[in-house]
Coordinates of C-alpha atoms in Angstrom, one line a residue:
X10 CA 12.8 37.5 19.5
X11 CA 9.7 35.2 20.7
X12 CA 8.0 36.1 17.5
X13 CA 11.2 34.9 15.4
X14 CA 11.4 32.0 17.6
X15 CA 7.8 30.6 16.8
X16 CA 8.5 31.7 13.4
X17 CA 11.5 29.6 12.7
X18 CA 10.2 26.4 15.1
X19 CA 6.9 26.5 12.3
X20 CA 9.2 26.3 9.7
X21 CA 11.2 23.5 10.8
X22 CA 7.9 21.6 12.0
X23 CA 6.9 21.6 8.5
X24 CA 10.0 20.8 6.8
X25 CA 10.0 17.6 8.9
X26 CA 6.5 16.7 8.5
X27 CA 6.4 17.1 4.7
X28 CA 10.1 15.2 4.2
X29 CA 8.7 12.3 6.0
X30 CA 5.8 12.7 3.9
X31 CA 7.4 12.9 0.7
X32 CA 9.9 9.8 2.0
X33 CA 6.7 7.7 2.3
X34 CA 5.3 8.7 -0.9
X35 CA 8.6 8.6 -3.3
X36 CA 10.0 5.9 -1.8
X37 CA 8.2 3.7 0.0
X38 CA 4.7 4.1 -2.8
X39 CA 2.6 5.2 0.2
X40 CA -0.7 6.8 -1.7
X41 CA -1.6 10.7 -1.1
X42 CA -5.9 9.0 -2.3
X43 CA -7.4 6.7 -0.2
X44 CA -9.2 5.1 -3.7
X45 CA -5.8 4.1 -5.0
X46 CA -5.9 0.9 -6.3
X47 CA -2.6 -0.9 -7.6
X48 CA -2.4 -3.6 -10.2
X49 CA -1.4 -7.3 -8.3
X50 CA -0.1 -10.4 -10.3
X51 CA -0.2 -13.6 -8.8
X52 CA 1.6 -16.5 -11.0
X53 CA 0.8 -20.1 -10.1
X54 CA 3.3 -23.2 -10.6
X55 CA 1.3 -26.4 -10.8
X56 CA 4.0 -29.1 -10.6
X57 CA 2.7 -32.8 -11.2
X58 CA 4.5 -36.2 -11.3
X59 CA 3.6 -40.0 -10.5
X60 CA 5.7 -40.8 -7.3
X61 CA 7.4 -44.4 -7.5
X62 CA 6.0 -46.9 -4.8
X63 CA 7.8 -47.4 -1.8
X64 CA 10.9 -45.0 -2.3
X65 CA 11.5 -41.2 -0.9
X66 CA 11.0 -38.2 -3.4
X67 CA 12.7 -35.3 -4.1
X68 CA 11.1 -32.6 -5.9
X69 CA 13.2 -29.5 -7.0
X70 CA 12.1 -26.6 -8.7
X71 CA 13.2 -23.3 -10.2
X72 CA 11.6 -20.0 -8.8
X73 CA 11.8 -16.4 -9.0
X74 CA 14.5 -14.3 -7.0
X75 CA 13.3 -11.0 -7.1
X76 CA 11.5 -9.6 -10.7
X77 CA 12.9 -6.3 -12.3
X78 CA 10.4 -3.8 -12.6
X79 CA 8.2 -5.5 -9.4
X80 CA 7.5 -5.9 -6.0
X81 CA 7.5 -9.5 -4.4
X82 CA 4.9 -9.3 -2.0
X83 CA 4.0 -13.0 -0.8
X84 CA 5.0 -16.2 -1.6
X85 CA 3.2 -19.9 -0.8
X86 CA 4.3 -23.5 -1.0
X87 CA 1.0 -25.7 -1.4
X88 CA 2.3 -29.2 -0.4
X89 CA 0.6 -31.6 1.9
X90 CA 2.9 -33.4 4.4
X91 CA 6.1 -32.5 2.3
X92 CA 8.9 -30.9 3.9
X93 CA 10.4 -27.6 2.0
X94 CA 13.5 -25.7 1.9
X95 CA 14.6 -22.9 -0.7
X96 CA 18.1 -22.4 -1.9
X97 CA 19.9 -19.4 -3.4
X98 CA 23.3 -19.4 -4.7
X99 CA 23.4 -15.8 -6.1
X100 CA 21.9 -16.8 -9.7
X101 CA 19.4 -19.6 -9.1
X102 CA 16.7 -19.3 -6.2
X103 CA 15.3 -23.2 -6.1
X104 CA 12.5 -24.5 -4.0
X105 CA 13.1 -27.9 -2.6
X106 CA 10.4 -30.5 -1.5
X107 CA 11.3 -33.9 0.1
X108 CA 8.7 -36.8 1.6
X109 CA 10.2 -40.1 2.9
X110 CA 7.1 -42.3 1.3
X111 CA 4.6 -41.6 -1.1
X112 CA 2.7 -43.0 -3.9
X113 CA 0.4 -42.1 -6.8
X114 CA 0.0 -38.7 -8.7
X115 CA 1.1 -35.9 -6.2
X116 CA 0.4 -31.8 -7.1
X117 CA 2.6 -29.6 -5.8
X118 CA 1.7 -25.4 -6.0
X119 CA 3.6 -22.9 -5.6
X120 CA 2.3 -19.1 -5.9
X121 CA 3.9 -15.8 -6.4
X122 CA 1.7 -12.7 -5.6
X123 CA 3.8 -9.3 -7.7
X124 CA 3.2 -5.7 -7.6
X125 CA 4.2 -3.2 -10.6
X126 CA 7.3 -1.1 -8.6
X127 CA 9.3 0.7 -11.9
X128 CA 12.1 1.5 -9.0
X129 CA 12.6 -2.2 -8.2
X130 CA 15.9 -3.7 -9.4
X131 CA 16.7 -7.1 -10.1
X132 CA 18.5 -8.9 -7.3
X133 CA 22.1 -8.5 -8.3
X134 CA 23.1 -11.6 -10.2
X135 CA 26.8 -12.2 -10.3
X136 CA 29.2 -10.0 -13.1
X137 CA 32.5 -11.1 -14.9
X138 CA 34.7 -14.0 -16.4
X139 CA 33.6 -16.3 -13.1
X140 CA 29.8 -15.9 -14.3
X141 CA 28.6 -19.4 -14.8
X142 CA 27.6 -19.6 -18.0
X143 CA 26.0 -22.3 -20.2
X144 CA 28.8 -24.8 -21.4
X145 CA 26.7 -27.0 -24.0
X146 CA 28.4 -27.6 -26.8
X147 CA 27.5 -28.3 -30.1
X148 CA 27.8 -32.1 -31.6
X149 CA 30.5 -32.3 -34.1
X150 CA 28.7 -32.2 -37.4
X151 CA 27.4 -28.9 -36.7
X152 CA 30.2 -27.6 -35.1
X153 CA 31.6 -26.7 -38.5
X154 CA 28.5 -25.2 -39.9
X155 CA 28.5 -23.1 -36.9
X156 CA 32.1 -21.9 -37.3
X157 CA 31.3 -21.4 -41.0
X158 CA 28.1 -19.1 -39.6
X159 CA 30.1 -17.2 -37.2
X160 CA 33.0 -16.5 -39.7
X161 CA 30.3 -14.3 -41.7
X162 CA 28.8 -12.9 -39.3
X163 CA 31.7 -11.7 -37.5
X164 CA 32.7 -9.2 -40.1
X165 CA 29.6 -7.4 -40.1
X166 CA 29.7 -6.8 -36.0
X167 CA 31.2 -4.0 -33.8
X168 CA 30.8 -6.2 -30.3
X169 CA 29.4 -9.3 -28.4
X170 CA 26.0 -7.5 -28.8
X171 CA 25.8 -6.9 -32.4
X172 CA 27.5 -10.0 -33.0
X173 CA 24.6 -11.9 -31.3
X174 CA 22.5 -9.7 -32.6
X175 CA 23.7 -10.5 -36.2
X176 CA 23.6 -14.4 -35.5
X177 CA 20.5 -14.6 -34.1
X178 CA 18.7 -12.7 -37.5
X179 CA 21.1 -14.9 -39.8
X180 CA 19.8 -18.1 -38.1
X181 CA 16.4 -17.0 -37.9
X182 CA 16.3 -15.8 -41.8
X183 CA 13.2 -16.3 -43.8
X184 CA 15.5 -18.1 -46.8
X185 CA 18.6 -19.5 -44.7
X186 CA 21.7 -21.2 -46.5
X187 CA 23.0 -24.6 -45.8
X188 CA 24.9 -23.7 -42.6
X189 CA 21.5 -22.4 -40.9
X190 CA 19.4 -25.5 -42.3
X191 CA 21.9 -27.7 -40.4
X192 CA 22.0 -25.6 -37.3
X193 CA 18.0 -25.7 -37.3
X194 CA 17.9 -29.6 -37.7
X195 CA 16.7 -31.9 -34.5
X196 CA 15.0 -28.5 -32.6
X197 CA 11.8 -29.7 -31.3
X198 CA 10.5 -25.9 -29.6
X199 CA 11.7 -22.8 -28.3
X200 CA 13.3 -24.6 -25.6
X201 CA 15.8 -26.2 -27.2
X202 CA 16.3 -23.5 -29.6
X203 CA 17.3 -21.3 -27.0
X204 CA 20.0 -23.6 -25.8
X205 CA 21.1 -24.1 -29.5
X206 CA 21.4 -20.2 -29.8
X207 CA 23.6 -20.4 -26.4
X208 CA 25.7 -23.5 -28.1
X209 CA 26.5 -21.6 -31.1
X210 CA 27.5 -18.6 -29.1
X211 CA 29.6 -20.0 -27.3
X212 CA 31.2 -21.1 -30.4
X213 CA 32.5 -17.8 -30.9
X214 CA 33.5 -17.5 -26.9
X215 CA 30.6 -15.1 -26.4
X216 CA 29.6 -15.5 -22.4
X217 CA 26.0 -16.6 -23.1
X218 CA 23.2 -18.6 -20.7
X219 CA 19.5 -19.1 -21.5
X220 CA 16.6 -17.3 -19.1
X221 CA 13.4 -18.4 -18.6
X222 CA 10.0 -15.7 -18.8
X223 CA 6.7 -15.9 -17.2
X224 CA 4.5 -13.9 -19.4
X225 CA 1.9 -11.7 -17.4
X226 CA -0.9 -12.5 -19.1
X227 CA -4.7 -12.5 -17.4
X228 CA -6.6 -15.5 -16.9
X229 CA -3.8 -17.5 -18.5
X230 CA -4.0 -21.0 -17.9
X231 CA -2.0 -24.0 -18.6
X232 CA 1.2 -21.9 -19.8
X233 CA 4.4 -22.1 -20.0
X234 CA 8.0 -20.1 -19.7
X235 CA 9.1 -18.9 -22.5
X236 CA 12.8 -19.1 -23.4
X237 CA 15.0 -16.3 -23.7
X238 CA 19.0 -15.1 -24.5
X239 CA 21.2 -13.1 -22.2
X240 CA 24.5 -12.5 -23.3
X241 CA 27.4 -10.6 -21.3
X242 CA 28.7 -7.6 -22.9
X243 CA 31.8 -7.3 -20.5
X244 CA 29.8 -4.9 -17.8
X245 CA 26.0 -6.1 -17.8
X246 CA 23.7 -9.0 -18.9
X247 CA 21.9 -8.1 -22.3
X248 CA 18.8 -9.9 -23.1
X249 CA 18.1 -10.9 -26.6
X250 CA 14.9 -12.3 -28.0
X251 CA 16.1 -16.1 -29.4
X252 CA 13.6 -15.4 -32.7
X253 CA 14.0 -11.9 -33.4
X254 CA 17.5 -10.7 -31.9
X255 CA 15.6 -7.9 -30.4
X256 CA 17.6 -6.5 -26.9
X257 CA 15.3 -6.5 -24.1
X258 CA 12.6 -8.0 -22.2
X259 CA 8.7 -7.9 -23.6
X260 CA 7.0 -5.5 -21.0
X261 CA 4.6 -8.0 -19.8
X262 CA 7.2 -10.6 -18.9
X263 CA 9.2 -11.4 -15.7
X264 CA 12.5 -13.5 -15.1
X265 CA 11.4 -16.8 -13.9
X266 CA 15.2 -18.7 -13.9
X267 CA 18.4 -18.0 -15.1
X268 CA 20.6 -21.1 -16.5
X269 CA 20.1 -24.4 -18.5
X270 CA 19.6 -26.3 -15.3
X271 CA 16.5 -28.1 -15.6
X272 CA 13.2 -26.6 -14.2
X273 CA 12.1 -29.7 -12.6
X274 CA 13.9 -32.4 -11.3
X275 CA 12.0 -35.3 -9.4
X276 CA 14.0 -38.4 -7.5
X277 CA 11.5 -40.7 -6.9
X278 CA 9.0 -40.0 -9.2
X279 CA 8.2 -39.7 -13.2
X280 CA 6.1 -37.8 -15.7
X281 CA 6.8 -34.8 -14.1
X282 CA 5.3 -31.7 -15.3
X283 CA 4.3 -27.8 -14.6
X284 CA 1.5 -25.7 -15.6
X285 CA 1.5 -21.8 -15.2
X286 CA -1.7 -19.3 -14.6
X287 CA -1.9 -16.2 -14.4
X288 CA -4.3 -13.7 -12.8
X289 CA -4.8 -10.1 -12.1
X290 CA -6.2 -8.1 -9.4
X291 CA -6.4 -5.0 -7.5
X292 CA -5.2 -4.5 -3.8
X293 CA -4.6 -1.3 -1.9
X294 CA -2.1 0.5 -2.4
X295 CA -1.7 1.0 1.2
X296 CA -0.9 -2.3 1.5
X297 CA 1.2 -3.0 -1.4
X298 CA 3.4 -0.2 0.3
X299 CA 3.5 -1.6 3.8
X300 CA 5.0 -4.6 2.4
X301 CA 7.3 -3.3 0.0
X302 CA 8.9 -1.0 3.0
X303 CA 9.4 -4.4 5.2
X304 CA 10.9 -5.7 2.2
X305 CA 13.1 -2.8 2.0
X306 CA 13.2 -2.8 6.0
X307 CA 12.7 0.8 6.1
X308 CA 12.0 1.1 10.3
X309 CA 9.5 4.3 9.9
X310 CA 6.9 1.4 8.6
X311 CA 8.0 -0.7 11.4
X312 CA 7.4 1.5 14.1
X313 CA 4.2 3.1 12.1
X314 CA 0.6 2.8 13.3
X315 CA 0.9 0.0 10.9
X316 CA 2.2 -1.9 13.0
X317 CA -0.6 -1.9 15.5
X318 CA -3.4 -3.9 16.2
X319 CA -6.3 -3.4 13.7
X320 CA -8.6 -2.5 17.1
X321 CA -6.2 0.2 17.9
X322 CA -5.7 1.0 14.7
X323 CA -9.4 2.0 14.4
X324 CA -9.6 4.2 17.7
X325 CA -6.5 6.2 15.9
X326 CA -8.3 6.6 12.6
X327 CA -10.3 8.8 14.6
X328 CA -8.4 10.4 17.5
X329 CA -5.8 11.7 14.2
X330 CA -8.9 13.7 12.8
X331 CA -9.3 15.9 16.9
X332 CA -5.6 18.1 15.5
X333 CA -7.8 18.5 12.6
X334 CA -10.7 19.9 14.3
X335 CA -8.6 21.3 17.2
X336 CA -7.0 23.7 14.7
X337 CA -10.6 24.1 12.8
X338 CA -11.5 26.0 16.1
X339 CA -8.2 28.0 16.3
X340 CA -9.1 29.2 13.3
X341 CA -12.7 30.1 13.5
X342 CA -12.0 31.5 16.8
X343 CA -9.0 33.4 16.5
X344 CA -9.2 34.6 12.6
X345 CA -13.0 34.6 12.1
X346 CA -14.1 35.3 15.2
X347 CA -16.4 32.7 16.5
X348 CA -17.7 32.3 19.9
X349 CA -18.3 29.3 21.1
X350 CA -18.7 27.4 24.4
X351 CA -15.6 26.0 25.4
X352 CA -12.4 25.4 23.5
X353 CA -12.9 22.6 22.5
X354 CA -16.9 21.5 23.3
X355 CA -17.8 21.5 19.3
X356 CA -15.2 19.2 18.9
X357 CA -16.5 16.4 20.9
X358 CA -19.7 17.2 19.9
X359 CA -18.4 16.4 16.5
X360 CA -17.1 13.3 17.2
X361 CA -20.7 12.2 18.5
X362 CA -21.8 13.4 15.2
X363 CA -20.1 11.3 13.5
X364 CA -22.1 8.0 15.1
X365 CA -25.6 9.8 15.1
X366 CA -24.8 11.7 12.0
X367 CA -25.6 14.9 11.0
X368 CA -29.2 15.3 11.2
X369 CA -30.2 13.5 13.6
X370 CA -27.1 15.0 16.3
X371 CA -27.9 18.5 15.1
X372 CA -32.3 17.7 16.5
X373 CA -30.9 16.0 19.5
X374 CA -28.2 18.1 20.6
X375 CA -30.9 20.8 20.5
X376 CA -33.5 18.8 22.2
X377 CA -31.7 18.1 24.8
X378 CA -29.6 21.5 25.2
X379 CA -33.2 22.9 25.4
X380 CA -34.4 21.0 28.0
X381 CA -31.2 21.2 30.2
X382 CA -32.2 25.1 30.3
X383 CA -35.1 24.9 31.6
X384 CA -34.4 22.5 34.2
X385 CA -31.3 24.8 34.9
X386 CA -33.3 27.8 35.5
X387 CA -35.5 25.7 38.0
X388 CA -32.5 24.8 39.8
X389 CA -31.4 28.4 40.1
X390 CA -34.8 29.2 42.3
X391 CA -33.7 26.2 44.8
X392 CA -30.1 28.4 44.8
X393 CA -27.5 26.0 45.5
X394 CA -23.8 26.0 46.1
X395 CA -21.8 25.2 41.9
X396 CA -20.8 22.4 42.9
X397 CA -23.5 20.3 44.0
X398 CA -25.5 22.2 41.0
X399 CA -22.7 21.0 38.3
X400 CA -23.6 17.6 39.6
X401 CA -27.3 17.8 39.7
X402 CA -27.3 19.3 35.7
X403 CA -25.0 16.2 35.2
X404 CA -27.3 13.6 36.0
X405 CA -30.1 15.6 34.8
X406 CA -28.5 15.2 31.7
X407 CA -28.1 11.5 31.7
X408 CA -31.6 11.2 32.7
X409 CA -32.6 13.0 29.7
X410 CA -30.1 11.3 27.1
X411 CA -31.5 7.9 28.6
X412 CA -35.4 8.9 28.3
X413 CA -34.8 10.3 24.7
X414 CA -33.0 6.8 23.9
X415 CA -36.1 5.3 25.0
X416 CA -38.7 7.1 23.8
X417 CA -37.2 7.4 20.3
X418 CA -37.0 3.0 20.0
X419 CA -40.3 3.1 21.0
X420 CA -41.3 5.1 18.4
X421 CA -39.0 3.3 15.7
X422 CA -36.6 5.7 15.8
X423 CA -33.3 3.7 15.9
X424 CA -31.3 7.3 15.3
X425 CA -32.0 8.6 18.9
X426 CA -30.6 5.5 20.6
X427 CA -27.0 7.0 20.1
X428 CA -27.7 10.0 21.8
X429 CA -25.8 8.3 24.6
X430 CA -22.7 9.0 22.4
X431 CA -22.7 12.9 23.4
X432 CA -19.9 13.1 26.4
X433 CA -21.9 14.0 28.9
X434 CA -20.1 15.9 30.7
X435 CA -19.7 18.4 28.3
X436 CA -23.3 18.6 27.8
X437 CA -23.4 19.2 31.5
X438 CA -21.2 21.9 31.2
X439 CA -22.6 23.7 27.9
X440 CA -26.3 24.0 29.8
X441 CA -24.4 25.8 32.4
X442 CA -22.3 27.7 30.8
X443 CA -25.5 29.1 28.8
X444 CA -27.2 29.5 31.5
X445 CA -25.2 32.0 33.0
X446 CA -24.6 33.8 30.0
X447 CA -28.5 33.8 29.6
X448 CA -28.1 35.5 33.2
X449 CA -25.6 37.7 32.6
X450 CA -25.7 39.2 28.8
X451 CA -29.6 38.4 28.2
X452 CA -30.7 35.3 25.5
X453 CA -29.9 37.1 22.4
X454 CA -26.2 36.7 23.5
X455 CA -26.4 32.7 25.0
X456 CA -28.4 32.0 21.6
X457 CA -26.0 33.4 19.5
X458 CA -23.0 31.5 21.1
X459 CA -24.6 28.6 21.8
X460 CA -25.9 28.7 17.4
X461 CA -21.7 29.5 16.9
X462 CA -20.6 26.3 18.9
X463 CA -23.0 24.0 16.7
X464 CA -21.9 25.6 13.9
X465 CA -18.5 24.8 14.5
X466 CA -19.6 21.4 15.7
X467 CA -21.1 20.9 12.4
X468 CA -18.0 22.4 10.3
X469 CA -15.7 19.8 12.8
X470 CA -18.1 17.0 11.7
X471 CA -17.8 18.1 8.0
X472 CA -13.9 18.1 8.1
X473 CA -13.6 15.4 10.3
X474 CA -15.8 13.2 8.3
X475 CA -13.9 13.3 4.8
X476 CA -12.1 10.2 3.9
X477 CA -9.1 12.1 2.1
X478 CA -8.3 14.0 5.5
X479 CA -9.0 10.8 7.7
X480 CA -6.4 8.8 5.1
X481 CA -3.6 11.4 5.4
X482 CA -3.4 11.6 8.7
X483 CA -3.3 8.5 9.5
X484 CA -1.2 7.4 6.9
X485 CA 0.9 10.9 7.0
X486 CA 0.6 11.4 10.5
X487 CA 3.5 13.2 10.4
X488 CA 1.5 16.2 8.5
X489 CA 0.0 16.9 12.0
X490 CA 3.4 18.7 12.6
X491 CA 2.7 21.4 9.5
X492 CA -0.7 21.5 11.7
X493 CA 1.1 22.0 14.5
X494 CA 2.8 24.7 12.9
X495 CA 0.4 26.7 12.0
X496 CA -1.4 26.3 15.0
X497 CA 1.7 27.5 16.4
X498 CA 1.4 30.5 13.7
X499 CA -1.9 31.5 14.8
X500 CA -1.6 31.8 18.2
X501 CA 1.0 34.6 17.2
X502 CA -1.8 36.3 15.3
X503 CA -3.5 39.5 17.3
X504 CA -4.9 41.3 14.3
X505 CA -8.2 42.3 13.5
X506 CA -11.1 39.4 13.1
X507 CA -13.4 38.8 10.1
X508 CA -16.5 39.2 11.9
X509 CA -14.7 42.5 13.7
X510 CA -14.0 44.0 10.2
X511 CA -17.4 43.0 8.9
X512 CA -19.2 44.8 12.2
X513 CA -17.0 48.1 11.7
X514 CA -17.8 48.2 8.7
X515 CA -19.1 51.6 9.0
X516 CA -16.0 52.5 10.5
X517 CA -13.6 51.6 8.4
X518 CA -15.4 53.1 5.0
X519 CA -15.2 56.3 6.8

């Protein structure tokens, strides 16, 4: 019955641990490699006017809501002394700036920073007859070329869709008849041509509005948005290139504005203007994720070590890694058959590894193991009481840590100064234990334990110094449940032990 019980507590240990691992990684974009890199967009709005002398301004600007296909993950208003507010009314999202008096050119920035997320949708934009829609209509002389137009076109159409779809190659025909020649008259760019395609459309009472694309592009500079078509189909917005008819946006391109509002409008001032640039970037993906789960505000991020102090967040970077080693032990102990000084001595000796590194903890760990001995065994002549002996090893070992320190600066040797990074303590406590196993079992026995705890000291340091591991768990921290789990697994285990079936060998063959 106990047996079944640890069996079925490991099992739900891990199922918890690895759904709140795959929760993080399928949802929220956490990454499994701490080298992960993901690709950032920031887009820069540089509006610029002449403000009028002696009059307040009001600057108000079209912005994104929230891109298909991407993650918003900061947003800045560059405007000295300027007072802002933002406004949504389900289809436009519009930055507003306001100063009681100015005077002269003024610049204005805004910046939008994106992340690639396929499983972001488009903020829900408003469905059905009550959908504002563009209501330009066409002056009267080309109203009848435009009925004339949609009169053919018609015929050859199954639905809004193809029916725009037809239009749009009709008026954008290499040899185009009379009706499309009119139609094309007085278009100065793709801006108004856009709103023209909308006009005509709505000719034919198809629900129709122009869109406005910022085209990710790198190092572009000095751009512009570049009109689009969305027509409604009766259940969703379809977008529809203006030159080609093609359905769909360009892959490169976000949704800037939605509407034949103006961009820009300026009270207060003239020869207003905006330049776009674009630039790419990488950022961790780490990052990217934290900030897409508070977007989401997913409350596992909130409450995640995330959410610490980067100081703390430090000291957990590396007290996550002692499960790690803890069950490094558990294993070499209980399946291979280790012995070692202390649970969990090699561990801590690992950890002061990981300052001195390798090398150099591996000489001084030795050195001063080695001298704590022989001092030890002087201190068994004088025979005092464990206590008071415990204490005198102890500060016989902080003598020595200090007077290696020393000695290795003065020779150059800036590795031995962190030998004061070894816990004490259990330095104290290894020399003793030795000692008395020197006593008891003879040096062939104390050698061979004491060579078994640096060992695993030095397989603790290996594990405990990998990036991958140190990511995971302290982004994953809930994998040290399927640790715990196995731990839990292990300490159920009473079977034979490697190094027990390697010294029966004999045994066993016979």
């Amino acid at each position: 019955m106990s047996k079944l019980h640890v069996r079925l507590l490991a099992a739900l240990l891990t199922a918890v641990g690895l759904a709140l691992c795959y929760y993080k990684v399928e949802i929220l974009g956490l990454p499994l490699l701490p080298t992960e890199q993901a690709e950032v967009w920031t887009v820069e709005a540089r509006i610029e006017f002449k403000a009028r002398r002696d009059t307040a301004v009001k600057v108000q600007f079209a912005i994104p809501r929230a891109p298909r296909g991407y993650t918003v993950l900061d947003e800045n208003f560059v405007a000295s002394d300027y007072g802002l507010t933002t406004d949504d009314n389900g289809l436009r999202r519009q930055a507003r700036w306001a100063i009681r008096e100015t005077h002269g050119w003024q610049v204005l920035y805004y910046r939008i920073h994106l992340a690639k997320d396929p499983t972001a949708e488009a903020a829900p934009l408003p469905t059905g007859v009550d959908v504002p829609v563009d209501t330009q209509n066409l002056p009267e002389p080309l109203q009848a070329a435009a009925r004339g137009l949609l009169n053919e076109v018609r015929s050859k159409s199954a639905d809004d869709v193809t029916f725009a779809q037809a239009l749009l190659q009709r008026l954008n025909a290499a040899d185009p008849d009379s009706n499309v020649n009119l139609l094309r008259q007085d278009v100065s760019g793709p801006d108004e041509w856009a709103r023209r395609v909308v006009a005509i459309l709505r000719e034919a009472d198809v629900s129709a509005r122009p869109l406005y694309l910022a085209t990710l592009k790198d190092n572009a500079s000095r751009g512009s948005l570049t009109p689009w078509v969305e027509i409604f189909d009766g259940e969703s917005w379809i977008d529809l290139n203006p030159a080609t008819g093609e359905a769909g946006l360009p892959g490169d391109a976000i949704v800037w504005t939605v509407g034949s509002e103006p961009l820009l409008e300026i009270t207060g001032g003239k020869n207003g203007r905006v330049e776009y640039s674009v630039r790419r970037h990488s950022q961790e993906m780490t990052l990217i994720a934290e900030q897409r789960a508070r977007k989401m505000g997913s409350r596992i991020m909130e409450f995640s070590l995330f959410s610490l102090p980067v100081k703390t967040q430090n000291v957990y970077r590396v007290l996550l890694l002692v499960p790690i080693g803890a069950f490094l032990i558990v294993f070499l102990r209980n399946v291979v058959g280790l012995q070692t000084f202390g649970t969990f001595m090699p561990i801590l000796i690992a950890l002061a590894f990981r300052e001195t590194q390798l090398l150099w903890g591996v000489v001084m760990f030795c050195l001063l193991v080695a001298l704590g001995l022989l001092l030890r065994f002087y201190l068994e002549s004088l025979k005092l009481l464990l206590v008071p002996r415990l204490a005198a090893v102890l500060i016989i070992v902080i003598l020595l840590m200090a007077t290696v320190s020393v000695m290795t600066y003065k020779l150059g040797l800036d590795r031995g100064v962190s030998v004061a990074l070894f816990p004490m303590v259990i330095m104290a406590m290894t020399i003793e234990r030795m000692s008395m196993v020197w006593e008891e079992f003879g040096p062939a026995e104390a050698l061979k334990q004491g060579f078994g705890s640096l060992a695993v000291a030095v397989l603790g340091y290996l594990s405990m110094s990998s990036d991958y591991l140190g990511h995971l768990v302290f982004v994953f921290p809930e994998l040290l449940l399927v640790v715990l789990a196995f731990t839990l697994l292990l300490g159920r285990y009473t079977g034979y032990r490697l190094l027990e079936l390697w010294r029966f060998r004999g045994a066993l063959k016979g």
